mmCIF file of C-alpha atoms and ligand atoms in Angstrom:
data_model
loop_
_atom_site.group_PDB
_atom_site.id
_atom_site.type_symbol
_atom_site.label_atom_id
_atom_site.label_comp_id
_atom_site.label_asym_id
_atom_site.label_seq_id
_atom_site.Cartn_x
_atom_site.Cartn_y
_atom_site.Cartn_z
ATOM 1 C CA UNK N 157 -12.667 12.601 17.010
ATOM 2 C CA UNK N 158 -11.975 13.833 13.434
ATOM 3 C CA UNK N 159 -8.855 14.961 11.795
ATOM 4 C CA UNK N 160 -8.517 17.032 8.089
ATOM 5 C CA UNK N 161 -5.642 17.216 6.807
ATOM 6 C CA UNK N 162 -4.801 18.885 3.153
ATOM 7 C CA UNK N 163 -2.784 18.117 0.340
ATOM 8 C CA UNK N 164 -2.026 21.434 -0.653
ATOM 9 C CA UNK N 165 -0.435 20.379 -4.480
ATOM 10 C CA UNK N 166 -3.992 19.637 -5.214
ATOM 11 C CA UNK N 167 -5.890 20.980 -2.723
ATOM 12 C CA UNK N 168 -7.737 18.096 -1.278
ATOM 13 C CA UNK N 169 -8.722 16.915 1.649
ATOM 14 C CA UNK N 170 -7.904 14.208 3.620
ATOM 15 C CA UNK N 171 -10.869 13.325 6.874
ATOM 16 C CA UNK N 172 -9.898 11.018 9.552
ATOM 17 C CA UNK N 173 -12.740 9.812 11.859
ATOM 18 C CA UNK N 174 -14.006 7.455 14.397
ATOM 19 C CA UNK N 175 -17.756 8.352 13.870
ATOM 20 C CA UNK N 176 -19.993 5.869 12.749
ATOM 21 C CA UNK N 177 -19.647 4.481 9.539
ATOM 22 C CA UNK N 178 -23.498 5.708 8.447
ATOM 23 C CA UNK N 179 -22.371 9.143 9.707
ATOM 24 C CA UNK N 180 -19.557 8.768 6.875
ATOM 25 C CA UNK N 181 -21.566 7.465 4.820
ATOM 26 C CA UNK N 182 -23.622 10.521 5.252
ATOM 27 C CA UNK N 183 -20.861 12.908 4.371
ATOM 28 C CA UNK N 184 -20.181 10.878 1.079
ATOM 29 C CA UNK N 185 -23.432 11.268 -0.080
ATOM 30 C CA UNK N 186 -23.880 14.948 0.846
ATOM 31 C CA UNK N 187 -20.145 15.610 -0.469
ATOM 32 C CA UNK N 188 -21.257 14.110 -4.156
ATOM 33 C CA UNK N 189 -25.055 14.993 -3.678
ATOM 34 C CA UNK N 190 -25.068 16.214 -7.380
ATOM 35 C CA UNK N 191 -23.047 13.530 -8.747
ATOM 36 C CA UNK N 192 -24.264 10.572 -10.390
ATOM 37 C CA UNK N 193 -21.537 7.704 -8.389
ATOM 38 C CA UNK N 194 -20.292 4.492 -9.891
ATOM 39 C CA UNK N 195 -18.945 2.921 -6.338
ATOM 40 C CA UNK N 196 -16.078 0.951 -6.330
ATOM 41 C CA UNK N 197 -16.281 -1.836 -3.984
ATOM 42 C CA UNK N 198 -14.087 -4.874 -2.381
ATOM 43 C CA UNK N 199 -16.311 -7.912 -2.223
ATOM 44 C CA UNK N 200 -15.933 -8.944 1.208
ATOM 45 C CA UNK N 201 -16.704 -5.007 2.368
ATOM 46 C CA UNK N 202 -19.382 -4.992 0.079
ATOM 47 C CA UNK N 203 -21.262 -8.530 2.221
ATOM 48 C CA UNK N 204 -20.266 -6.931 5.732
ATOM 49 C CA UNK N 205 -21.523 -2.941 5.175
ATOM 50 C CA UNK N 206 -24.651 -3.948 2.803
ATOM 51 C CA UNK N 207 -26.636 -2.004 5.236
ATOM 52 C CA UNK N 208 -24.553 1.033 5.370
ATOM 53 C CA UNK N 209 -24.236 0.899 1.344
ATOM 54 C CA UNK N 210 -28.262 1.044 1.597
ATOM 55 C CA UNK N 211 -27.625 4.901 2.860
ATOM 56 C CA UNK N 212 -25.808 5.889 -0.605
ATOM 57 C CA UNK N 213 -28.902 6.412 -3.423
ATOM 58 C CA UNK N 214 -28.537 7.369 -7.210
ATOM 59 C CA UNK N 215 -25.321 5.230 -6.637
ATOM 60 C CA UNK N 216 -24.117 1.869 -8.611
ATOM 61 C CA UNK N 217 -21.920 -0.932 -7.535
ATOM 62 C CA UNK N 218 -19.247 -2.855 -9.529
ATOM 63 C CA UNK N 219 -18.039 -5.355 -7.163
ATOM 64 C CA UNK N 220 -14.323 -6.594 -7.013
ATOM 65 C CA UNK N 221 -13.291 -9.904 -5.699
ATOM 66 C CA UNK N 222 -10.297 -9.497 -3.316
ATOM 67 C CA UNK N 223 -6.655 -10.065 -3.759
ATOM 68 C CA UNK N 224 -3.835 -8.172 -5.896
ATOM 69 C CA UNK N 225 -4.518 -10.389 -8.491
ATOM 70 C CA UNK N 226 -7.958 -8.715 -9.255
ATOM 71 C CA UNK N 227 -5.986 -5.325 -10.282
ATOM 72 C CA UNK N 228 -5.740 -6.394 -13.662
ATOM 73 C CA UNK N 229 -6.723 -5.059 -17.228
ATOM 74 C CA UNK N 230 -9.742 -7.554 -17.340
ATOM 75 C CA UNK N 231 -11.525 -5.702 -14.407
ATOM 76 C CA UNK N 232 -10.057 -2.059 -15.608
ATOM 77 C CA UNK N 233 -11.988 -2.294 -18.625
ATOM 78 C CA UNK N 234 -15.376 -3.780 -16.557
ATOM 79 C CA UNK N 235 -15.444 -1.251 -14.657
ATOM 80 C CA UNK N 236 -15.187 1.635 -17.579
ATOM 81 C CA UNK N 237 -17.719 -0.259 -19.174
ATOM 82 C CA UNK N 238 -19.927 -0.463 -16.010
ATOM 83 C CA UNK N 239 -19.134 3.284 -16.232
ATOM 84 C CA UNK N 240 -20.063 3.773 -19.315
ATOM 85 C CA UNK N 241 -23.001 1.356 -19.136
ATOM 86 C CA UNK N 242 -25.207 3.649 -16.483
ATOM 87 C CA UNK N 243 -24.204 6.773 -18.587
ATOM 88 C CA UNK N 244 -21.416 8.070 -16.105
ATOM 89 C CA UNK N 245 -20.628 11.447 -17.440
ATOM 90 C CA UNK N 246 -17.165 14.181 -16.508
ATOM 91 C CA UNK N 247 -19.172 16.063 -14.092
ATOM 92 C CA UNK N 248 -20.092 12.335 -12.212
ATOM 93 C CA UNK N 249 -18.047 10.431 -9.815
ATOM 94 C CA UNK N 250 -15.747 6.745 -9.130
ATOM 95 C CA UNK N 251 -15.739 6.230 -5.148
ATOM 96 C CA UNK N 252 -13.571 3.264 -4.299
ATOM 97 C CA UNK N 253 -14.159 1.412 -1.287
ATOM 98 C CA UNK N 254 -11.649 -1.487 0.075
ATOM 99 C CA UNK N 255 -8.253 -1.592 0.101
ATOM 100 C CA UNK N 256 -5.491 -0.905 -1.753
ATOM 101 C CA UNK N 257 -6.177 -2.612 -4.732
ATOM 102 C CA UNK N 258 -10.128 -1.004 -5.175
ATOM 103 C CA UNK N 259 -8.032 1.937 -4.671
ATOM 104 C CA UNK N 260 -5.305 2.253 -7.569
ATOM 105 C CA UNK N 261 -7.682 -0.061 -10.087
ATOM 106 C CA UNK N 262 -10.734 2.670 -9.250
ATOM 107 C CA UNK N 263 -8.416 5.749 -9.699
ATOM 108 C CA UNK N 264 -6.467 4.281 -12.678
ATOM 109 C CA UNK N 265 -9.942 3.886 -14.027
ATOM 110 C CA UNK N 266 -11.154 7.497 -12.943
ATOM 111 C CA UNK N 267 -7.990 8.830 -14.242
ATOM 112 C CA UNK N 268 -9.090 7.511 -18.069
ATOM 113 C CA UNK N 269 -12.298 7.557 -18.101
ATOM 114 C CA UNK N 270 -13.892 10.469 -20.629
ATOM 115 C CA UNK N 271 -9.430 11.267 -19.760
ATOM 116 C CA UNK N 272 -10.443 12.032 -16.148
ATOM 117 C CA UNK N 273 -13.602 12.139 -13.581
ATOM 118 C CA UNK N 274 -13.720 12.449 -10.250
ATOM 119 C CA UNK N 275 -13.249 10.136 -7.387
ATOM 120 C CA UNK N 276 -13.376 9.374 -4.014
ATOM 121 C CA UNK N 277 -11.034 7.104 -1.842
ATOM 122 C CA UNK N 278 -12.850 5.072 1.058
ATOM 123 C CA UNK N 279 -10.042 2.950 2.601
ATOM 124 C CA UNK N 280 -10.977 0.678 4.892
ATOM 125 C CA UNK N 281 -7.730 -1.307 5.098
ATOM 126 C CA UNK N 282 -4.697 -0.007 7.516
ATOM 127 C CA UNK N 283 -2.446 -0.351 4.457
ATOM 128 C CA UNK N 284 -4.664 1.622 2.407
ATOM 129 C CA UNK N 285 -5.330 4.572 5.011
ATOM 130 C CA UNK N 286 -1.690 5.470 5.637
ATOM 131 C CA UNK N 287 -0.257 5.486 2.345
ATOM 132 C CA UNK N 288 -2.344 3.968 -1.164
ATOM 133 C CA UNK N 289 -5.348 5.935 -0.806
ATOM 134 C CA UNK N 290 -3.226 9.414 -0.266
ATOM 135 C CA UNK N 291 -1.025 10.693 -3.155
ATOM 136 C CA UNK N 292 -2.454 9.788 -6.063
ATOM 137 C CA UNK N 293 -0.985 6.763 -7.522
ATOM 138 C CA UNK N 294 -3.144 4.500 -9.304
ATOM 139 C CA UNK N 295 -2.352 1.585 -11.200
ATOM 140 C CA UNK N 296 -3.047 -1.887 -12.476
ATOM 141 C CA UNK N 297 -0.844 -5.038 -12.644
ATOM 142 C CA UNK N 298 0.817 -6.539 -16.084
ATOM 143 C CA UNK N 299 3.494 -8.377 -17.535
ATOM 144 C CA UNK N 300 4.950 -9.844 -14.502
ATOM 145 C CA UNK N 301 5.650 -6.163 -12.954
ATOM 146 C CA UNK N 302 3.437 -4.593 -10.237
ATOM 147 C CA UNK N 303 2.230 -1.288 -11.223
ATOM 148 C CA UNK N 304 3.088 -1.127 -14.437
ATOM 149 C CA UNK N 305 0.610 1.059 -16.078
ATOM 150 C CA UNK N 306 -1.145 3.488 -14.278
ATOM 151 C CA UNK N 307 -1.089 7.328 -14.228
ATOM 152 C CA UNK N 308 -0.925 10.044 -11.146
ATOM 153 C CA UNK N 309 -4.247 11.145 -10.658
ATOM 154 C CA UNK N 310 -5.099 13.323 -7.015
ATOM 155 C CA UNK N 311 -8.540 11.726 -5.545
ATOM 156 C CA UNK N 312 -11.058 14.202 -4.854
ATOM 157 C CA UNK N 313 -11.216 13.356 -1.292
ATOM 158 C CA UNK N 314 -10.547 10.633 1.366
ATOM 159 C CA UNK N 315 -12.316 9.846 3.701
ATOM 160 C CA UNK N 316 -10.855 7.571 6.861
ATOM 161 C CA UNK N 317 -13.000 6.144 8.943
ATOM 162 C CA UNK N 318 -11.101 3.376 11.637
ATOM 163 C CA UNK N 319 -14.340 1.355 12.158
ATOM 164 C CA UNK N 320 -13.817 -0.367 9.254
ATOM 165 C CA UNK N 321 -10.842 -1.597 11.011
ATOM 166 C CA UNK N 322 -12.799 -3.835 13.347
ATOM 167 C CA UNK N 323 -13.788 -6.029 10.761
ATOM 168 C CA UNK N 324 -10.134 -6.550 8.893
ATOM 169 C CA UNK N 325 -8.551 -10.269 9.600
ATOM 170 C CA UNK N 326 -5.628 -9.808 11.565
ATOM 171 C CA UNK N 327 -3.070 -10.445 8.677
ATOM 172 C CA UNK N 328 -4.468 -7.546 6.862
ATOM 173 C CA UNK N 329 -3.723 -5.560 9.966
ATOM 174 C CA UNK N 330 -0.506 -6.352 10.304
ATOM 175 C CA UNK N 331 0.403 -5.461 6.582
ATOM 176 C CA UNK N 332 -0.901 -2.294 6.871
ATOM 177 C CA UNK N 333 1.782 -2.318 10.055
ATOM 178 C CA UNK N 334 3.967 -2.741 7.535
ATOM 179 C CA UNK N 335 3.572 0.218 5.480
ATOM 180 C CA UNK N 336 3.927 2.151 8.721
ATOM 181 C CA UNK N 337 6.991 0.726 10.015
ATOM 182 C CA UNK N 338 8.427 1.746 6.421
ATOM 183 C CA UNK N 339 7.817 5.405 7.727
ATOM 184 C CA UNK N 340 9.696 4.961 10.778
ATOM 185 C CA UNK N 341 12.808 4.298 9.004
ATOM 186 C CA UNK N 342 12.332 7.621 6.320
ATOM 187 C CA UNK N 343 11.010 10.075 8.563
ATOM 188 C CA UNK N 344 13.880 12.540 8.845
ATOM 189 C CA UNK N 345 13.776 12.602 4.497
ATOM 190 C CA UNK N 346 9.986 13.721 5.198
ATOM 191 C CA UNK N 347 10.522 17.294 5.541
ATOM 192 C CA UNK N 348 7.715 17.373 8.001
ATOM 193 C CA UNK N 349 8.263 19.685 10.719
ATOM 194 C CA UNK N 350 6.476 18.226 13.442
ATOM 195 C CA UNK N 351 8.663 15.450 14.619
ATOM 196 C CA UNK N 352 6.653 12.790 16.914
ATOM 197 C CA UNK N 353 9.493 10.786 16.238
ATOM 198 C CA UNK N 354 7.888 7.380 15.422
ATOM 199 C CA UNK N 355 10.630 4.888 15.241
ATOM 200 C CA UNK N 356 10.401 5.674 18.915
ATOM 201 C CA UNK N 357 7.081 6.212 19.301
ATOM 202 C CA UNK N 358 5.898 2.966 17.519
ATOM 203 C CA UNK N 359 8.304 0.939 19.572
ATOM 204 C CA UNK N 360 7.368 2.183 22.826
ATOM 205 C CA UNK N 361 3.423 2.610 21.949
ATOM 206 C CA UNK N 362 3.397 -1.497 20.076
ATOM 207 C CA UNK N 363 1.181 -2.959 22.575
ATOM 208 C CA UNK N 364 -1.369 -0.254 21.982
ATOM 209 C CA UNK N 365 -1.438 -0.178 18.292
ATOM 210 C CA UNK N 366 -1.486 -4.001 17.809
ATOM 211 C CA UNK N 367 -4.399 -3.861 20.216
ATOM 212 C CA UNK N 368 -5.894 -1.345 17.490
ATOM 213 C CA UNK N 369 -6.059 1.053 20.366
ATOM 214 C CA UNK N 370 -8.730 3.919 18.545
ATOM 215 C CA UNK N 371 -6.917 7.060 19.624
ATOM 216 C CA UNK N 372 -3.026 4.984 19.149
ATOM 217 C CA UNK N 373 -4.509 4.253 15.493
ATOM 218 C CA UNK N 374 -5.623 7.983 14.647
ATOM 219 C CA UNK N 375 -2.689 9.140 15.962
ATOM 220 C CA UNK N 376 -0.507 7.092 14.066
ATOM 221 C CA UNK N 377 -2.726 7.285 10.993
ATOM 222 C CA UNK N 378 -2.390 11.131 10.911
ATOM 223 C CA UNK N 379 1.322 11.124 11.361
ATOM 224 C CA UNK N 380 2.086 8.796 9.130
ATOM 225 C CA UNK N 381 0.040 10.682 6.142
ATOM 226 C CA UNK N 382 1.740 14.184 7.488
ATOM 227 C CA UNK N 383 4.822 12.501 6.554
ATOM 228 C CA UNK N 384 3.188 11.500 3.178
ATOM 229 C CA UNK N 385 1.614 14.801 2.541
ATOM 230 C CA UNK N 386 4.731 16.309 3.386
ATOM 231 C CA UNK N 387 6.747 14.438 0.842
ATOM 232 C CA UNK N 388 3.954 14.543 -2.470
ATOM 233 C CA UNK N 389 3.589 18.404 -1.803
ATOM 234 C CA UNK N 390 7.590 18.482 -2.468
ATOM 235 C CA UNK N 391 7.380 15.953 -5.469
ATOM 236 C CA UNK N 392 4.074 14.429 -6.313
ATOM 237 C CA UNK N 393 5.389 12.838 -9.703
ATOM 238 C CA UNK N 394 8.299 10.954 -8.141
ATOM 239 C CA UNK N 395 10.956 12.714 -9.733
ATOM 240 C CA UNK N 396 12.946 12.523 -6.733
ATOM 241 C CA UNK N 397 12.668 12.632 -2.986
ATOM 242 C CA UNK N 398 9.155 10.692 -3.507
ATOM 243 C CA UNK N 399 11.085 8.092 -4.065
ATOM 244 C CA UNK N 400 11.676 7.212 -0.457
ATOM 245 C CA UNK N 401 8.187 6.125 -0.088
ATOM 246 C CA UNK N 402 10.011 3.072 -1.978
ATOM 247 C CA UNK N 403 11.792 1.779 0.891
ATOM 248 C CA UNK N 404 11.646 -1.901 1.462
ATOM 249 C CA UNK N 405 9.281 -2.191 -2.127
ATOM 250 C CA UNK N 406 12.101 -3.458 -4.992
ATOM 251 C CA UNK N 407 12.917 -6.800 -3.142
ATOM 252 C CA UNK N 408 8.841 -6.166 -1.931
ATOM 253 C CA UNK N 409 7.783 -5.854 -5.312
ATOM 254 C CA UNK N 410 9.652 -9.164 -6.618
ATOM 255 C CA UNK N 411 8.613 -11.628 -3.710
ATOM 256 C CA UNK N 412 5.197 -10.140 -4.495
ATOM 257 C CA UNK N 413 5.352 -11.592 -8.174
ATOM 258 C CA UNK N 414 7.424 -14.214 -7.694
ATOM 259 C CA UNK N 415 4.779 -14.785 -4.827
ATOM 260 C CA UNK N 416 1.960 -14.541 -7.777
ATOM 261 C CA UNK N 417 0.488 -11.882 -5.548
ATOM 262 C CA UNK N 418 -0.871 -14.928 -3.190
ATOM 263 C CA UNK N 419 1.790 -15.597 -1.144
ATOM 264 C CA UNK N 420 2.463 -12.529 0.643
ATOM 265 C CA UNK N 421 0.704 -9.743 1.566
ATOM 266 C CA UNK N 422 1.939 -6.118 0.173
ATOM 267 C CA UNK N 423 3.157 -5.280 3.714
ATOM 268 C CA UNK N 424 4.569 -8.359 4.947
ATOM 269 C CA UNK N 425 7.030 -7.959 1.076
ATOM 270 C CA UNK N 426 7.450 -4.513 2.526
ATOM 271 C CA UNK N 427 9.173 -5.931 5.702
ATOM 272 C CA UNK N 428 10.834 -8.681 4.107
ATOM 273 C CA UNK N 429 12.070 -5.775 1.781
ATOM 274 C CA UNK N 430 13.117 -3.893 4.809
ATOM 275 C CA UNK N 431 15.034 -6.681 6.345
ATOM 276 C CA UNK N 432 17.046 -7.554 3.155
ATOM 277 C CA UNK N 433 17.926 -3.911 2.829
ATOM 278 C CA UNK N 434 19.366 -3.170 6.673
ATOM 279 C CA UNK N 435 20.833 -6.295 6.164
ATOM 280 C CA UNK N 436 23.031 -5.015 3.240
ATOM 281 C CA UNK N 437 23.181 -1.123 4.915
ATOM 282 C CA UNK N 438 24.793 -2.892 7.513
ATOM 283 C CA UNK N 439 27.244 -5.340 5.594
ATOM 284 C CA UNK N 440 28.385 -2.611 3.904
ATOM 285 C CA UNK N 441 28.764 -0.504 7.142
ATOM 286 C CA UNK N 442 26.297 2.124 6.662
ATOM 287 C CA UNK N 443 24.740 1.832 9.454
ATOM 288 C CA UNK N 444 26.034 1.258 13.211
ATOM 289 C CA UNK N 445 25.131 -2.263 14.981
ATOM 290 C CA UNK N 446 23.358 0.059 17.620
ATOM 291 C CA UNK N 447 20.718 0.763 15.109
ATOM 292 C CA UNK N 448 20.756 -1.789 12.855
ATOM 293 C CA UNK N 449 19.794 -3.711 16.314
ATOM 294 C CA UNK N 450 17.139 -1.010 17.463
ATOM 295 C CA UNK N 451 15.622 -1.903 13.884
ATOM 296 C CA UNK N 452 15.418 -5.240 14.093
ATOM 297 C CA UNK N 453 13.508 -4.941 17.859
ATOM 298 C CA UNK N 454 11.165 -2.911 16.204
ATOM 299 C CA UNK N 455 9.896 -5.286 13.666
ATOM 300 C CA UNK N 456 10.414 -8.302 16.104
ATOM 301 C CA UNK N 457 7.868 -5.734 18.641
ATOM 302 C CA UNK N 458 5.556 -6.305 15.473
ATOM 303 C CA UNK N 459 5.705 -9.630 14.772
ATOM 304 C CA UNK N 460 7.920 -10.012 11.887
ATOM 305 C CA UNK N 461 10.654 -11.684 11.473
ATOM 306 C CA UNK N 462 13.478 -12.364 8.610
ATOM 307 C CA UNK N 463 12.052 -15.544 6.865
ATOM 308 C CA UNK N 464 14.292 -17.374 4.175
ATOM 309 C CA UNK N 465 12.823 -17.896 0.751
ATOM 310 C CA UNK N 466 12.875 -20.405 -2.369
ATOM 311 C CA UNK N 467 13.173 -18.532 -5.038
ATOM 312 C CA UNK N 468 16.781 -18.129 -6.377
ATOM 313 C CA UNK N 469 18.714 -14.750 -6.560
ATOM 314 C CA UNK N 470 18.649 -14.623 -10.727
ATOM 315 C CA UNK N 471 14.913 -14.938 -10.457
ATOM 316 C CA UNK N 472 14.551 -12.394 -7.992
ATOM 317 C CA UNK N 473 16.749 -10.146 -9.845
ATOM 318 C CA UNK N 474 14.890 -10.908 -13.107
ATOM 319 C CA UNK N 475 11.978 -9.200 -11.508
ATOM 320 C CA UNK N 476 13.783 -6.679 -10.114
ATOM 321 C CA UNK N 477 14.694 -5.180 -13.549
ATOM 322 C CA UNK N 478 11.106 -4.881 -14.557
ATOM 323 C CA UNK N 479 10.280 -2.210 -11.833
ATOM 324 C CA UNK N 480 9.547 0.996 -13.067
ATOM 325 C CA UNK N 481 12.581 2.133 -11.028
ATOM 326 C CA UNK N 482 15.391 -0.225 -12.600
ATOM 327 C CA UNK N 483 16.460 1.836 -15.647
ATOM 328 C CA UNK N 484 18.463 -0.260 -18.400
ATOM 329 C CA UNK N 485 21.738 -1.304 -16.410
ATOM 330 C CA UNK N 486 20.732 -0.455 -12.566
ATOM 331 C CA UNK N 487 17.781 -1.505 -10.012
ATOM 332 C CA UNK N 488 16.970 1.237 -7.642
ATOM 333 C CA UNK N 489 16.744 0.768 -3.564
ATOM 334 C CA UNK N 490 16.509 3.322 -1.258
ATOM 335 C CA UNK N 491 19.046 2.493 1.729
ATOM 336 C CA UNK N 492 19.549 3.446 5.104
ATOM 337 C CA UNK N 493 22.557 5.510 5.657
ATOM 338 C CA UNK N 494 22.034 6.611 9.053
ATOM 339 C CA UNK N 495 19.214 6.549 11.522
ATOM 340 C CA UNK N 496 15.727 7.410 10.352
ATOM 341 C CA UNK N 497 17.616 8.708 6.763
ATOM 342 C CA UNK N 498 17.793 6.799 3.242
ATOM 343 C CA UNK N 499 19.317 7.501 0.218
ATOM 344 C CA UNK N 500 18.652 6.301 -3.153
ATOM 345 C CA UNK N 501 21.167 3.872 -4.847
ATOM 346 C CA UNK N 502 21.534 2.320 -8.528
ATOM 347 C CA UNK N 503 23.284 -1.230 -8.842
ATOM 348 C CA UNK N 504 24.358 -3.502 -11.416
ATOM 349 C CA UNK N 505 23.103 -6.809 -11.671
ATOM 350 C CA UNK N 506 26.345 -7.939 -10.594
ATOM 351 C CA UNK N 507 26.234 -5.914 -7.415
ATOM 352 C CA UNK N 508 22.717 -7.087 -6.698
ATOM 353 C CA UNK N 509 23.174 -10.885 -7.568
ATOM 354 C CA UNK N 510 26.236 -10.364 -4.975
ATOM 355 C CA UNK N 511 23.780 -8.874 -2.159
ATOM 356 C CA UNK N 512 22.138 -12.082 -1.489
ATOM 357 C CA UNK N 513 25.704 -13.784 -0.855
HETATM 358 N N1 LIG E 152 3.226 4.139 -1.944
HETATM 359 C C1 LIG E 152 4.289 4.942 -2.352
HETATM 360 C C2 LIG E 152 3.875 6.256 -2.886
HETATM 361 O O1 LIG E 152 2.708 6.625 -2.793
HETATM 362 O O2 LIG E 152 4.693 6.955 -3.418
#
């Protein structure tokens, strides 16, 4: 089965696949056949697929060790100087393979390199195939803030292949789940046209997709990046309604530091971010008990569940106003107002320290 879609702001392409991964493998080489390609790689993706990384020639590896903690400016500037090193010119090419963090370190590189070559993303994480590796954000870590510096920069191409799937530990799965449950709860901001209507979908279809169900995956997969597309065609720099792709990631983003990017996975934040936020929607009576309890199901139908933490409200906050979305006085958080819709809302300190009462 393979799917293209396009992202029409920059005209790429995005191909989702179940053929073998040397048939991909295939396609990379043939797509960058006159390309001289620095690849990109996660460690542990690197040990399991040495054979299929056999099929890529004229190519050279920089290896990353796994874990957020790797996206940092130490291995940014390695890998420019591995580019620059084997002579990687503008017409050449950066393909990253692994997850999201090969992903936005490899493109954040791309993106500065001679001020911008090509590259390819090759996600092989569920996180990373329905949202990092689509739409262009690439970054690196610093300063105690996630993200911090990094530039929007349109891959070439990405290719999705859902074999790679069969070899991702189950916690890796599930925070990729994450990420999608996110889109269940913004879908109606989307502007896509073609409603499948996943918050339903992904609660009646849970057994399949936790059983990584090929044609439940590629199905869900492709909707979820339609939603995606849908929203970076309308705003690709985040000037506005991309900002919904946010939900659930300021509390996210804070556990994740105050986590020291070990603790918790970027989609298991996500959901923790999620709870915290219906929580307050529904304090402050935005949203009816009937969905605030149809919500709650759904993550439970994943897995998840509200867990307390340590850390203490002014620390969390303290984070908070580092994200590139708090301006001086206000944090950002998209909300849910009603069901499947969010809005974006700016509060005080004051008003956040007094969420977590
Ligand atoms: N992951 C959020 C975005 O791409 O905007």
């Amino acid at each position: 089965m393979r799917q293209v879609l396009n992202v029409s702001v920059k005209n790429y392409d995005i191909v989702i696949t179940n053929d073998s991964l040397s048939t991909m493998m295939k396609e990379l080489e043939d797509y960058t056949k006159n390309q001289k390609r620095l690849i990109v790689v996660s460690k542990k993706v690197y040990n399991l697929y040495k054979e299929e990384f056999n099929d890529l020639c004229n190519s050279d590896f920089f290896i990353l060790n796994d874990g957020e903690k790797e996206k940092n400016i130490k291995n940014y500037l390695k890998i420019l100087e591995k580019a620059q090193s084997i002579n990687l010119t503008r017409s050449d090419v950066i393909i990253a393979i692994g997850g999201g963090v090969v992903g936005d370190i490899a493109g954040f590189a791309a993106s500065t390199y001679m001020r911008g070559i090509d590259y390819i993303q090759v996600p092989t994480t569920l996180l990373a195939m329905v949202d990092s590796s689509v739409g262009g954000k690439t970054a690196i870590d610093m300063f105690n803030a996630k993200n911090i510096v990094g530039s929007f920069y349109q891959p070439k191409k990405v290719f999705i292949n859902i074999n790679w799937l069969k070899t991702l530990d189950k916690r890796q799965f599930s925070s990729g789940l994450g990420e999608i449950l996110k889109y269940a709860f913004i879908e109606d901001n989307c502007g896509y046209k073609h409603s499948l209507y996943l918050f339903e979908y992904l609660t009646l279809c849970a057994d399949k997709l936790l059983s990584q169900e090929p044609m439940t995956l590629m199905r869900v997969i492709e909707y979820c990046l339609n939603l995606k597309i849908s929203v970076v065609n309308q705003d690709e720099k985040e000037a506005g309604l991309r900002k919904i792709l946010n939900f659930g990631h300021t509390f996210a983003h804070a556990l994740e530091v105050l986590g020291k990017y070990k603790k918790y996975t970027h989609g298991e934040a996500v959901v923790q971010g999620i709870f915290f936020i219906l929580n307050y929607a529904y304090a402050k009576n935005l949203i009816t008990y009937s969905y605030y309890r149809l919500s709650q199901d759904l993550l439970t139908k994943y897995n998840f569940k509200s867990v307390s933490f340590k850390y203490s409200p002014s620390n969390i906050v303290e984070i908070m106003k580092k994200d590139k979305k708090a301006n001086q006085t206000e944090i950002t958080f998209i909300i849910p107002y009603d069901k499947k819709k969010v809005k974006e809302i700016k509060l005080s300190e004051v008003e956040v320290l007094n969420m977590f009462l």
